[in-house]
Coordinates of C-alpha atoms in Angstrom, one line a residue:
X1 CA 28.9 13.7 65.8
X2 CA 29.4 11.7 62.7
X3 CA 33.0 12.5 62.6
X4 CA 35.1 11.2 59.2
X5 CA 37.4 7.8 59.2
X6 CA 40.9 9.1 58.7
X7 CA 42.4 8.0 55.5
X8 CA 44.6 4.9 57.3
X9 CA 43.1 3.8 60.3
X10 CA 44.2 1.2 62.5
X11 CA 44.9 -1.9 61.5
X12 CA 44.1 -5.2 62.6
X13 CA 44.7 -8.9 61.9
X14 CA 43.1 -12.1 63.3
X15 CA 45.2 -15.1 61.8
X16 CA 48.6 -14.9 59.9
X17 CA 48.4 -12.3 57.7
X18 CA 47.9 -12.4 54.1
X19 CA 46.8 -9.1 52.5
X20 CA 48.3 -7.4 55.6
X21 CA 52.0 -9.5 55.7
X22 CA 54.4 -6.3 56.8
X23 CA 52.3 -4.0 58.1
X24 CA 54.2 -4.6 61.7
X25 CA 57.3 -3.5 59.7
X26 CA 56.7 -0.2 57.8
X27 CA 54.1 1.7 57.1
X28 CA 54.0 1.2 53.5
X29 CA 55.9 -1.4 51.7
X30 CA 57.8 0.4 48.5
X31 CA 59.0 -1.9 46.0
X32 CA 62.3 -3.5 48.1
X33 CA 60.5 -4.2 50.8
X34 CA 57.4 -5.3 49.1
X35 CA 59.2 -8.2 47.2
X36 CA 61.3 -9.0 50.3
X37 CA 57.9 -9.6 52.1
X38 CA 56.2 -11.4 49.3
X39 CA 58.6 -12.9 47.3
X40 CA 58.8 -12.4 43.3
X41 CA 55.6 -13.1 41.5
X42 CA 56.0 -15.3 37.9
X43 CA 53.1 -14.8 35.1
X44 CA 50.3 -17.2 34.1
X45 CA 48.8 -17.2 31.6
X46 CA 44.9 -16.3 30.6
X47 CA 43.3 -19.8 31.0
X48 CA 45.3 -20.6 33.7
X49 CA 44.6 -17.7 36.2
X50 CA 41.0 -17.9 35.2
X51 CA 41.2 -21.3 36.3
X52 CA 43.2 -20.0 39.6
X53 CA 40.8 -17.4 40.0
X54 CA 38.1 -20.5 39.8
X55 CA 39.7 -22.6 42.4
X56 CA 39.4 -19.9 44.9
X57 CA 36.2 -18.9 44.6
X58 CA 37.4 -15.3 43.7
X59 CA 34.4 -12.5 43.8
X60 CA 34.8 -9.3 43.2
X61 CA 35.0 -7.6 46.7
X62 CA 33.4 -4.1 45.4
X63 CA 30.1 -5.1 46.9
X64 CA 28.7 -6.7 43.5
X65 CA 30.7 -10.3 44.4
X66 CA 30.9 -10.9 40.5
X67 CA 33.0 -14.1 40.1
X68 CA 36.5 -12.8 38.7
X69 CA 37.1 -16.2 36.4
X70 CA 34.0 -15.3 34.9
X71 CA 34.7 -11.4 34.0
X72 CA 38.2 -12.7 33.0
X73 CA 37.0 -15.3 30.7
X74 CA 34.6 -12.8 29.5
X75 CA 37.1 -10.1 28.5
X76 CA 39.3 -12.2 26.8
X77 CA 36.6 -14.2 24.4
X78 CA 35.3 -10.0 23.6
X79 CA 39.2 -9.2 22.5
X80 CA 39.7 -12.2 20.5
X81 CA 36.5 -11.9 18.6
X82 CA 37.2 -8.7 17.8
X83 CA 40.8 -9.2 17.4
X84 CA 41.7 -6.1 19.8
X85 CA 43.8 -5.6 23.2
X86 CA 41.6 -5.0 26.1
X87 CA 42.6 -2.6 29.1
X88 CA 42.6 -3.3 32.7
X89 CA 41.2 -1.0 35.1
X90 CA 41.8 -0.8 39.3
X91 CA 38.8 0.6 40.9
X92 CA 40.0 2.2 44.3
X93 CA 37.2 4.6 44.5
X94 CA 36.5 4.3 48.1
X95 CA 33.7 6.7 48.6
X96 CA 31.8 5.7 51.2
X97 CA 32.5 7.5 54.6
X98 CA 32.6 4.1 56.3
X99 CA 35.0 2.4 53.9
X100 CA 38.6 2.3 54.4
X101 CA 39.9 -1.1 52.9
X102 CA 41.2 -0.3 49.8
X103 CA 42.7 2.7 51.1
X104 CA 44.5 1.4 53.2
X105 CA 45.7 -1.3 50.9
X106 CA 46.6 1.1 48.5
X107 CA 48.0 3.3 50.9
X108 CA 49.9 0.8 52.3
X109 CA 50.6 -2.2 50.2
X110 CA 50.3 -0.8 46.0
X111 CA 52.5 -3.3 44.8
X112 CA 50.1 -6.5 45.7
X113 CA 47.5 -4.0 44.4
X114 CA 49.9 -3.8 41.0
X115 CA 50.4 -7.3 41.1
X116 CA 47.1 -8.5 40.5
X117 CA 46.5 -6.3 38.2
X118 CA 50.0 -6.6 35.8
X119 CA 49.2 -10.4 36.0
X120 CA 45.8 -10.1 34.3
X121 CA 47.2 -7.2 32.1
X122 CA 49.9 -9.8 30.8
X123 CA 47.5 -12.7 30.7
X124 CA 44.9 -10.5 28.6
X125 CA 47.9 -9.1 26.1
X126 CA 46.7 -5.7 27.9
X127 CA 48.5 -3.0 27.5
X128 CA 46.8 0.0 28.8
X129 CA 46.4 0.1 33.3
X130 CA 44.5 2.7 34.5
X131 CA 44.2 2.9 38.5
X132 CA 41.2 5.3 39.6
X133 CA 41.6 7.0 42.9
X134 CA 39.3 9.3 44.3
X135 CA 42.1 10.5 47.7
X136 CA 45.3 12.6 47.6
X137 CA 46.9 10.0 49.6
X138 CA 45.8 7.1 47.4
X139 CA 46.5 8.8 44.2
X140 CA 49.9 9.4 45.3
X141 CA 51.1 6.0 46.5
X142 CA 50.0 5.0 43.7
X143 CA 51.9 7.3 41.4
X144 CA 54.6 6.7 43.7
X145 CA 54.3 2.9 42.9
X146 CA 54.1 3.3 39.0
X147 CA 57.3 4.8 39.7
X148 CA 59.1 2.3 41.5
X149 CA 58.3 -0.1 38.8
X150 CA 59.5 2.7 36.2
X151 CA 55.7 2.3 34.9
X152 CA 54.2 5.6 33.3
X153 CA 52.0 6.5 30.4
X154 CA 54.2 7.3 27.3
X155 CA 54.1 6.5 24.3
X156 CA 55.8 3.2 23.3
X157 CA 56.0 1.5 26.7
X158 CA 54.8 -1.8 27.0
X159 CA 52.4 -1.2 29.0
X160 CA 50.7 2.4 29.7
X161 CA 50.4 2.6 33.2
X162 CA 48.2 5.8 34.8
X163 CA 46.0 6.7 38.0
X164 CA 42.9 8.7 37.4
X165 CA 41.9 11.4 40.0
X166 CA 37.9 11.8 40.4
X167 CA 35.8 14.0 42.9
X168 CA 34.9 11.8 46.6
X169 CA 31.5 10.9 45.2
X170 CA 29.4 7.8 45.8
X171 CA 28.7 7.4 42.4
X172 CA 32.3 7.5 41.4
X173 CA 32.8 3.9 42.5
X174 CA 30.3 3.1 39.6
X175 CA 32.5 0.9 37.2
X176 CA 30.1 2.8 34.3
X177 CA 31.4 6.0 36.4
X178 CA 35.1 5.8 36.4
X179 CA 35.1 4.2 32.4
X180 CA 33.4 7.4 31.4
X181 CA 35.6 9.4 33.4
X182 CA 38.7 7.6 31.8
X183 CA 37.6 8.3 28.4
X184 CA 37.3 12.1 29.4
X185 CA 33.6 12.6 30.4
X186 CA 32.2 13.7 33.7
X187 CA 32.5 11.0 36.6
X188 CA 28.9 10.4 37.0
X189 CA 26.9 6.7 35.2
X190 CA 25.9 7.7 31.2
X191 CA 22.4 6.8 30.7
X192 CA 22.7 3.7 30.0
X193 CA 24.2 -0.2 31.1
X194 CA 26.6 -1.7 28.7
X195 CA 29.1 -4.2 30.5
X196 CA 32.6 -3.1 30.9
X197 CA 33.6 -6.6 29.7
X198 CA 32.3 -5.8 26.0
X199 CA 32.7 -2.3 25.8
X200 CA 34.8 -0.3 28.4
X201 CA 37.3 2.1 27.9
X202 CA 37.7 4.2 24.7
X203 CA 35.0 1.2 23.7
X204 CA 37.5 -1.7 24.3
X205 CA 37.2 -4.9 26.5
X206 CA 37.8 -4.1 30.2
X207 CA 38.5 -5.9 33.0
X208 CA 37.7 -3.7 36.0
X209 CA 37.8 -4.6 39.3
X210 CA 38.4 -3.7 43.0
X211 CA 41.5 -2.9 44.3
X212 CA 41.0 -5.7 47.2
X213 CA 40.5 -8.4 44.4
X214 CA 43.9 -7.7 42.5
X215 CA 45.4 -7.9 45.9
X216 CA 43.6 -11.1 46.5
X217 CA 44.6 -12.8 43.0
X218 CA 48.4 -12.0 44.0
X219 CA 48.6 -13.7 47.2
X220 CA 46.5 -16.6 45.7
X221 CA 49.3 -16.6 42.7
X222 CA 51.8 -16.9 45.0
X223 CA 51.1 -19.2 47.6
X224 CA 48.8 -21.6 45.1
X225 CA 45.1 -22.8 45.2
X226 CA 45.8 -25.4 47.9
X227 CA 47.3 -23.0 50.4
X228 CA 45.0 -20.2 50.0
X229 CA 42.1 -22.2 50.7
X230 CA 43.4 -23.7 53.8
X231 CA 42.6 -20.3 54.7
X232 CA 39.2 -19.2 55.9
X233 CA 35.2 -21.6 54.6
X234 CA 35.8 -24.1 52.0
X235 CA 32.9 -22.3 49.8
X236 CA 34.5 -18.7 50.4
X237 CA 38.3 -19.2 51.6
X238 CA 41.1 -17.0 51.8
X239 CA 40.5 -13.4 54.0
X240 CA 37.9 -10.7 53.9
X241 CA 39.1 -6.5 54.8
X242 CA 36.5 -5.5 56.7
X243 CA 36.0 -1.8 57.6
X244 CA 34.3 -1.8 61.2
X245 CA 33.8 2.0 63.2
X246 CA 30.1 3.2 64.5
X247 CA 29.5 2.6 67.9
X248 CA 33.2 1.0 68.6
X249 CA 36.3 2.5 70.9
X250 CA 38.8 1.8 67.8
X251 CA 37.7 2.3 64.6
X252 CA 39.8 -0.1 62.3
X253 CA 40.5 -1.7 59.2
X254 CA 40.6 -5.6 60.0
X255 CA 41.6 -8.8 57.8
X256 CA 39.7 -11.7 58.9
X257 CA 39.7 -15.4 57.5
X258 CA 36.0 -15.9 56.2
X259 CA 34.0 -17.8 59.1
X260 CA 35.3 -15.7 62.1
X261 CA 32.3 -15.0 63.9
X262 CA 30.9 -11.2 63.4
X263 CA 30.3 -10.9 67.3
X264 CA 34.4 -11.5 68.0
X265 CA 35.4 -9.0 65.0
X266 CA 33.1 -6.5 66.9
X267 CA 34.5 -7.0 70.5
X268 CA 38.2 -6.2 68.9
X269 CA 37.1 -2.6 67.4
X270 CA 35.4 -2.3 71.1
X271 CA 31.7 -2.4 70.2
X272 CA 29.1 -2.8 72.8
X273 CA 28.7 -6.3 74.4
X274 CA 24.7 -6.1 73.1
X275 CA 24.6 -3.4 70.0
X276 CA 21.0 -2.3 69.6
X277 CA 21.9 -3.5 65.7
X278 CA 24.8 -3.6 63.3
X279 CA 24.7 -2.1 59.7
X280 CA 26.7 -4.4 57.3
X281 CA 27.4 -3.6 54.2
X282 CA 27.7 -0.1 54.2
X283 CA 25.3 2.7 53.6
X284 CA 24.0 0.4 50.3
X285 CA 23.9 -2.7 53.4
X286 CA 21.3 -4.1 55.4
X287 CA 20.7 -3.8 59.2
X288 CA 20.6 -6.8 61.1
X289 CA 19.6 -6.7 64.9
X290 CA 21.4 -7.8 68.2
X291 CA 19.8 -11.3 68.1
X292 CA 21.3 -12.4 64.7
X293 CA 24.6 -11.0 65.3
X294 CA 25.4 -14.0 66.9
X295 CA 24.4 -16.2 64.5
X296 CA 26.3 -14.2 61.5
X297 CA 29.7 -15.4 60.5
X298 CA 31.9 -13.5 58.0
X299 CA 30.9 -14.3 54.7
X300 CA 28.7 -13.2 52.0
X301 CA 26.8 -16.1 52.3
X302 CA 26.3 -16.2 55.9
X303 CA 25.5 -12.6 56.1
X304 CA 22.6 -13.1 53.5
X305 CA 21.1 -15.7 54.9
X306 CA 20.7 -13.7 58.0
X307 CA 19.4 -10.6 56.0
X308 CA 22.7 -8.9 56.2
X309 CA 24.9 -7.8 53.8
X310 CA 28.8 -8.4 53.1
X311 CA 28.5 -5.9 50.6
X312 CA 31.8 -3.3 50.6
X313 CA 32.8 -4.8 53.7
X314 CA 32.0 -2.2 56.0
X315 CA 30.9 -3.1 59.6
X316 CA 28.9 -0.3 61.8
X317 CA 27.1 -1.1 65.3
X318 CA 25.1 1.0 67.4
X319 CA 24.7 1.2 71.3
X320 CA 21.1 0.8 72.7
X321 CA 20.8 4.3 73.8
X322 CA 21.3 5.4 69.8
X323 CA 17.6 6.2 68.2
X324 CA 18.0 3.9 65.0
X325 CA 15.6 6.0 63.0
X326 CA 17.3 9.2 63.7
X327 CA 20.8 7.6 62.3
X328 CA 19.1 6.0 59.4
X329 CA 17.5 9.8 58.5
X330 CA 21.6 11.1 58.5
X331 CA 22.6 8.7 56.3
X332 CA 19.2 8.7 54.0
X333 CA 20.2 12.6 53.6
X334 CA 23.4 11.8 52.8
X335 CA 22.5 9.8 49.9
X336 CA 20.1 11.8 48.7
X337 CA 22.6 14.5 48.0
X338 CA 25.0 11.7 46.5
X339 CA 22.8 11.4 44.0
X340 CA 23.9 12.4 39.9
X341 CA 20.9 14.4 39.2
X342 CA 20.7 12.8 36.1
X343 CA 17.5 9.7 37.1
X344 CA 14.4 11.1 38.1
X345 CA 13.7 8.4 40.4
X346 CA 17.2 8.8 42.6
X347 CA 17.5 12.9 42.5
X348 CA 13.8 13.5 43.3
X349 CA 12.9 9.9 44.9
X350 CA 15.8 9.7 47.2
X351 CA 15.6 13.3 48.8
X352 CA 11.8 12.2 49.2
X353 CA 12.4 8.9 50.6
X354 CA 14.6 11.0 53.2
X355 CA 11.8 13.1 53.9
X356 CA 9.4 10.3 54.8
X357 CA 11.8 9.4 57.0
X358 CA 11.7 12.3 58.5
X359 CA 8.3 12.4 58.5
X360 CA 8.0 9.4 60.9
X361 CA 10.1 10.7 63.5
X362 CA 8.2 13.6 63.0
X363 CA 5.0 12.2 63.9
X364 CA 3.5 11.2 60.8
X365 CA 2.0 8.3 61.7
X366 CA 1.2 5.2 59.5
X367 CA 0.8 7.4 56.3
X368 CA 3.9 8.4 56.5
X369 CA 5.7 5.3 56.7
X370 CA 3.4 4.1 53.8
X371 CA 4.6 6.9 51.9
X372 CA 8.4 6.0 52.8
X373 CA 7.6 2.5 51.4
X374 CA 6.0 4.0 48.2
X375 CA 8.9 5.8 47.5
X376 CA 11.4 3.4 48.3
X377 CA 9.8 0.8 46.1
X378 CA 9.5 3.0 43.4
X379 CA 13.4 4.2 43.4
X380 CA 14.1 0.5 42.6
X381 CA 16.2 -1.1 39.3
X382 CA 15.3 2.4 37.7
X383 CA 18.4 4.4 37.7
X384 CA 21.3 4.4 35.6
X385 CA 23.3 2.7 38.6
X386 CA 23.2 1.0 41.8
X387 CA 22.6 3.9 43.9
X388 CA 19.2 4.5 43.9
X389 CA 18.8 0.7 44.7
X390 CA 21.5 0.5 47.5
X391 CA 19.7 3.2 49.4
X392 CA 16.2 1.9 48.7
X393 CA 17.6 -1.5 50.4
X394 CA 19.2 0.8 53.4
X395 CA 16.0 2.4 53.5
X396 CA 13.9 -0.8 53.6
X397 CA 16.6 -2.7 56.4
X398 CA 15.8 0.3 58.8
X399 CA 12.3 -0.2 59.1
X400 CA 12.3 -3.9 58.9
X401 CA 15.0 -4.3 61.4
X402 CA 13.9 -1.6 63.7
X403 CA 10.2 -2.2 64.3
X404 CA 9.4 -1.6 68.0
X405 CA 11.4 2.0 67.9
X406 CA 9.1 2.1 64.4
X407 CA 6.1 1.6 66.1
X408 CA 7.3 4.3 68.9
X409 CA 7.8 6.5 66.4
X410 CA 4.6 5.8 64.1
X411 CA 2.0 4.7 66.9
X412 CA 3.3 6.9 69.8
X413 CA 5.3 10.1 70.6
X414 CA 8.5 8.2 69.8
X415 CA 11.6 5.9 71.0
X416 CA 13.2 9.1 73.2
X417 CA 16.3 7.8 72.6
X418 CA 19.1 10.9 70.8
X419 CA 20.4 10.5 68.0
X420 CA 24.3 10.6 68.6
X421 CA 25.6 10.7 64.9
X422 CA 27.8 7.5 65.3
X423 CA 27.1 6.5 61.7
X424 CA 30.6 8.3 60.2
X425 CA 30.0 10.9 57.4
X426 CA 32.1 13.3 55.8
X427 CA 32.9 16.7 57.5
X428 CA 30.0 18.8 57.1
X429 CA 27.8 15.4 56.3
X430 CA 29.2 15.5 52.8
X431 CA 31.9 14.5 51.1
X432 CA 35.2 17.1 50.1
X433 CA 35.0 16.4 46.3
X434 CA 38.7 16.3 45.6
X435 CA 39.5 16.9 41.9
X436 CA 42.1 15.5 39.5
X437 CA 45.5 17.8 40.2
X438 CA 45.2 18.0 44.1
X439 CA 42.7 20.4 44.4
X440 CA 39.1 20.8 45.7
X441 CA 35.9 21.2 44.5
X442 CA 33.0 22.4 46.4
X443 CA 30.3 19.6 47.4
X444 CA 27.8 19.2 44.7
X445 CA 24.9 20.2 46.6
X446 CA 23.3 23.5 47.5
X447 CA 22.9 26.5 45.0
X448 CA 25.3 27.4 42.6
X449 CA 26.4 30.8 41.3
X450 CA 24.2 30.2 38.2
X451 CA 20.8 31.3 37.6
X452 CA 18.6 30.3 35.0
X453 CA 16.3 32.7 33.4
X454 CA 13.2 33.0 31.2
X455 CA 12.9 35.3 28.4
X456 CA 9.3 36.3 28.1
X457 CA 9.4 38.0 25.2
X458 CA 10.6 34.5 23.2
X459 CA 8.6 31.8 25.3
X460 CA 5.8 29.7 23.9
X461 CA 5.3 27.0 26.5
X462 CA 6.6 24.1 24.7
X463 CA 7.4 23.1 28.2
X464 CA 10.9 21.1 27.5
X465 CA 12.6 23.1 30.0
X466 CA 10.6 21.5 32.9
X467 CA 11.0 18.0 31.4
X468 CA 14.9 18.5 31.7
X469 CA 15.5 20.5 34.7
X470 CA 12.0 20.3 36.8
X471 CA 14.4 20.7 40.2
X472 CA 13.8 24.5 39.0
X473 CA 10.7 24.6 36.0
X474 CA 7.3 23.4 36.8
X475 CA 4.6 24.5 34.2
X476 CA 1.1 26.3 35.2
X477 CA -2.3 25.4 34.3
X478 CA -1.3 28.0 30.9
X479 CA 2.1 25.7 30.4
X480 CA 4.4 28.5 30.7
X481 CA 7.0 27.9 33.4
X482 CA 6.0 29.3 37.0
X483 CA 9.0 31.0 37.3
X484 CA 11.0 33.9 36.0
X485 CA 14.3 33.2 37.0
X486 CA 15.7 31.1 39.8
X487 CA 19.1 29.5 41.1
X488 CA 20.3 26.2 39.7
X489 CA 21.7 23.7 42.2
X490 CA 25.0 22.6 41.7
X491 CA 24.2 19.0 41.3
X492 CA 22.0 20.2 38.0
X493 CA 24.2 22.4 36.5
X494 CA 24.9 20.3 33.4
X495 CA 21.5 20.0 32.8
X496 CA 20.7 23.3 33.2
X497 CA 23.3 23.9 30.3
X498 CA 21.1 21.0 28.3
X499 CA 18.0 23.7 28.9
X500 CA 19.3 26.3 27.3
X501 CA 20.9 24.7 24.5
X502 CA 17.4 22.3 23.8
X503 CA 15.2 25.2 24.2
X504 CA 13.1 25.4 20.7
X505 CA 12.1 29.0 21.3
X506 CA 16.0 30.4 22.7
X507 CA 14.5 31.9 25.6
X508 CA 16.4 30.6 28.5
X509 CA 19.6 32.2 29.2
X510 CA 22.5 31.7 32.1
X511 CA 24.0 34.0 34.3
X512 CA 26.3 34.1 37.0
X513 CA 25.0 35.6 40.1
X514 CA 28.2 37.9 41.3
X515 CA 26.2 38.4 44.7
X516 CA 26.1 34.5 45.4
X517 CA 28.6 33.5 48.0
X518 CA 29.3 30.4 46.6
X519 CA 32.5 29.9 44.3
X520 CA 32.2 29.7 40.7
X521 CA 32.4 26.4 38.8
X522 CA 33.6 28.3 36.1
X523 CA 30.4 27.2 33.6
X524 CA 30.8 28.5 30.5
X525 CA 27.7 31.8 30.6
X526 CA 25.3 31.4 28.0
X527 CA 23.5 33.3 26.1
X528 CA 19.8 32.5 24.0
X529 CA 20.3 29.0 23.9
X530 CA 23.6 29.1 21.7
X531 CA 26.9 27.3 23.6
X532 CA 29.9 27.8 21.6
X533 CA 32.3 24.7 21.0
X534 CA 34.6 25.7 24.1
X535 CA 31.6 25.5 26.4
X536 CA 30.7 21.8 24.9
X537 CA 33.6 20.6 25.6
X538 CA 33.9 22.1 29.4
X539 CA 30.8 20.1 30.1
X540 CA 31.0 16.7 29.0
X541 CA 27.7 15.9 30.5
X542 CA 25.8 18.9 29.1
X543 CA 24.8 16.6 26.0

């Protein structure tokens, strides 16, 4: 039941390989090996790999398929005007539970990783890399990489090489996310959109991208425009990594040139000959139903126009005996408690969308699938990422993909089909939230060991307690908070901090609660709304 990819699954090739070359010979290519398979790599410079970039119809393969010549171009016109070097960033914050492509290109092939990116970094003038990582494994190949190339980040090296370690979080991926992390904040989206390309780390020009598309821009840098698009559509050539696991004998990790047909990519992980539907994209994806997988091809063009969804390039089918609904509701839980806590519209909206999900295969009937919609809609371009939006699109697939078992569930006594759990999640149905230096964190959902409390005595109902942290404060009809004390979950700790210190009268205080089982996060204890400088500083998000 919903058992978790392993780091490197199998992998798979259809075609000569291209991100994949040696992975028949070793299991990952050091340095040595790496050049003996590739070959050495010469520089360009900036014009001319945003013109290679161009040639190859490069997009950012992330899920957000942003053309690279244009970010490149971008990045460079912000540095010159402002007469400043920019810094290059790797995004290989793979969160997902059914993603495993950069992974395992970082865990097996870095150095095309570090190709793609020291090109750019030398084209830009760059000299700051960061690589963020979310896995043990993939944050130590890739400190084991910097190492080869006798890269590191001190002082006076021409170029300052790092990998940053964040908690397994889908909002980690967030490009917002990992530049705030960077600059020493909390690895969660600020309030706010500015573009990267403008203002990225420590406020400079950044060119951030996915680990895949570095990879992509070395091979293309190598072999030449002409070559690489002899490879795979003439509008989207060269090779996709797919991800493909669900309903499938062999989860794997698969390079495929673009216009392979989708059905033959499923019959080599071992899917069923008729899945009851396949999930592209990923858990931000779309659904589309046996019918139309054979009409998709692989490529993000192909996919949309049959309503799917290359997205992060994750693949998922399910067998005909699966309940739909009842998957859908596992994920939809799932990213409800992915959620920052910081948007109103994704920490309440997306545990309620799950809900009315729930509420259908409960038996609520037509009211509560009109309630599902409500709250899907309303979720929409309102968040301080993508996430809310990604799972209002999930959310919106299932019921437009799946509409007889919705009308068995809404009109009758449901589809009586189990549900089986084939949709992969992380152990426990969340993720392990591993944390820079190797260690763990506890998942961010649940109840902490903090509790939040009201002083009577000082309260006067200004009521700006349940305008930051209304997970725990709603206000009577008198506008005094309804409650005395209560537990904070973990998700809202920060702002729970934000409560106390914003508090006009000082009458909120925290505590830790010594008889919760759950281990301290170590929050700095407060007391009457005054946090000293230490505790400010522990909590980056607490502002």
């Amino acid at each position: 039941m919903n058992e978790a990819l392993p780091d490197v699954p199998e992998v798979r090739v259809v075609g000569l390989p291209q991100l994949t070359s040696g992975f028949d010979l070793v299991e990952r290519l050091d340095l040595p090996m790496h050049l003996k398979v590739h070959g050495p790599l010469e520089p360009m410079g900036g014009e001319q790999l945003a013109q290679l970039a161009e040639q190859i119809s490069l997009k950012g393969r992330g899920g957000a398929g942003f053309p690279f010549h244009k970010k490149l171009r971008s990045v460079a016109e912000q540095a010159i005007r402002r007469g400043t070097r920019p810094v290059v960033v790797i995004n290989g914050s793979e969160d997902e539970p059914a993603c495993r492509k950069d992974t395992v290109l970082i865990n097996r092939a870095p150095h095309l990783i570090l190709d793609g990116a020291l090109l750019v970094a030398e084209a830009l003038g760059a000299r700051t890399l960061v690589i963020g990582v979310t896995r043990e494994s993939t944050e130590r190949s890739m400190e084991q990489a910097l190492a080869e190339r006798g890269l590191s980040d001190r002082r006076g090296s021409a170029i300052r090489a790092r990998v940053q370690r964040n908690p397994v979080r889908m909002v980690t991926g967030a490009a917002a996310s990992l530049i705030r992390s960077i600059d020493g904040g909390p690895a969660i989206p600020p309030g706010r959109k500015i573009s990267a390309s403008q203002s990225g780390v420590g406020g400079l020009p950044t060119l951030l991208s996915n680990a895949e598309t570095f990879a992509q821009l070395a091979i293309a840098a190598r072999i030449g425009p002409d070559r690489y698009r002899n490879t795979g559509l003439y509008d989207e050539p060269g090779t996709v990594m797919l991800t493909v696991s669900g309903a499938v004998a062999r989860p794997m990790v698969i390079e495929v040139p673009t216009g392979v047909p989708l059905r033959y990519v499923l019959q080599l992980a071992g899917a069923p000959p008729v899945p009851q539907g396949v999930l592209t994209g990923g858990y931000h994806g779309k659904w589309i139903d046996a019918a139309t997988v054979d009409e998709a091809i692989v490529s993000r063009n192909s996919l949309d126009a049959v309503g799917g969804s290359l997205g992060a390039g994750a693949i998922l089918p399910i067998r005909q005996e699966t309940c739909p609904l009842g998957e859908s509701l596992q994920v939809a839980k799932w990213l409800a408690e992915e959620s920052a806590g910081q948007c109103g519209p994704c920490y309440l909206g997306l545990p309620a969308a799950a809900r009315g999900m729930e509420d259908i295969l409960n038996g609520g009937g037509p009211a509560a699938l009109e309630a599902l919609k409500q709250v899907a809609k309303a979720v929409k371009r309102r968040g301080a990422c993508s996430h809310p939006d990604g799972s209002a699109m999930f959310l919106e697939s299932t019921i437009k993909a799946f509409t007889d078992d919705l009308a068995a569930h809404v009109l009758g006594n449901g589809c009586g089909r189990p549900v089986e759990g084939v949709l992969p999640l992380f152990e426990g149905g969340r993720a392990p939230t591993g944390i820079p230096g190797g260690g763990q964190a506890e998942p961010e959902s649940g109840e902490s060991r903090q509790k939040i409390f009201v002083d009577w005595t000082l309260c006067r109902g200004h009521g700006l307690c349940a305008d930051i942290l209304p997970e725990v404060f709603e206000l009577g009809a008198d506008g005094f908070p309804t409650v005395a004390q209560a537990p904070v979950p973990r998700y809202a700790e920060a702002k729970a901090v934000r409560a106390v210190r914003r508090c006009p009268a000082l009458a909120l205080r925290l505590e830790e609660d010594t008889r919760s089982s759950a281990p301290s996060r170590n929050l700095p204890v407060l007391s009457q709304g005054r946090g000293g400088g230490r505790g400010r500083r522990a909590l980056g998000s607490g502002r």
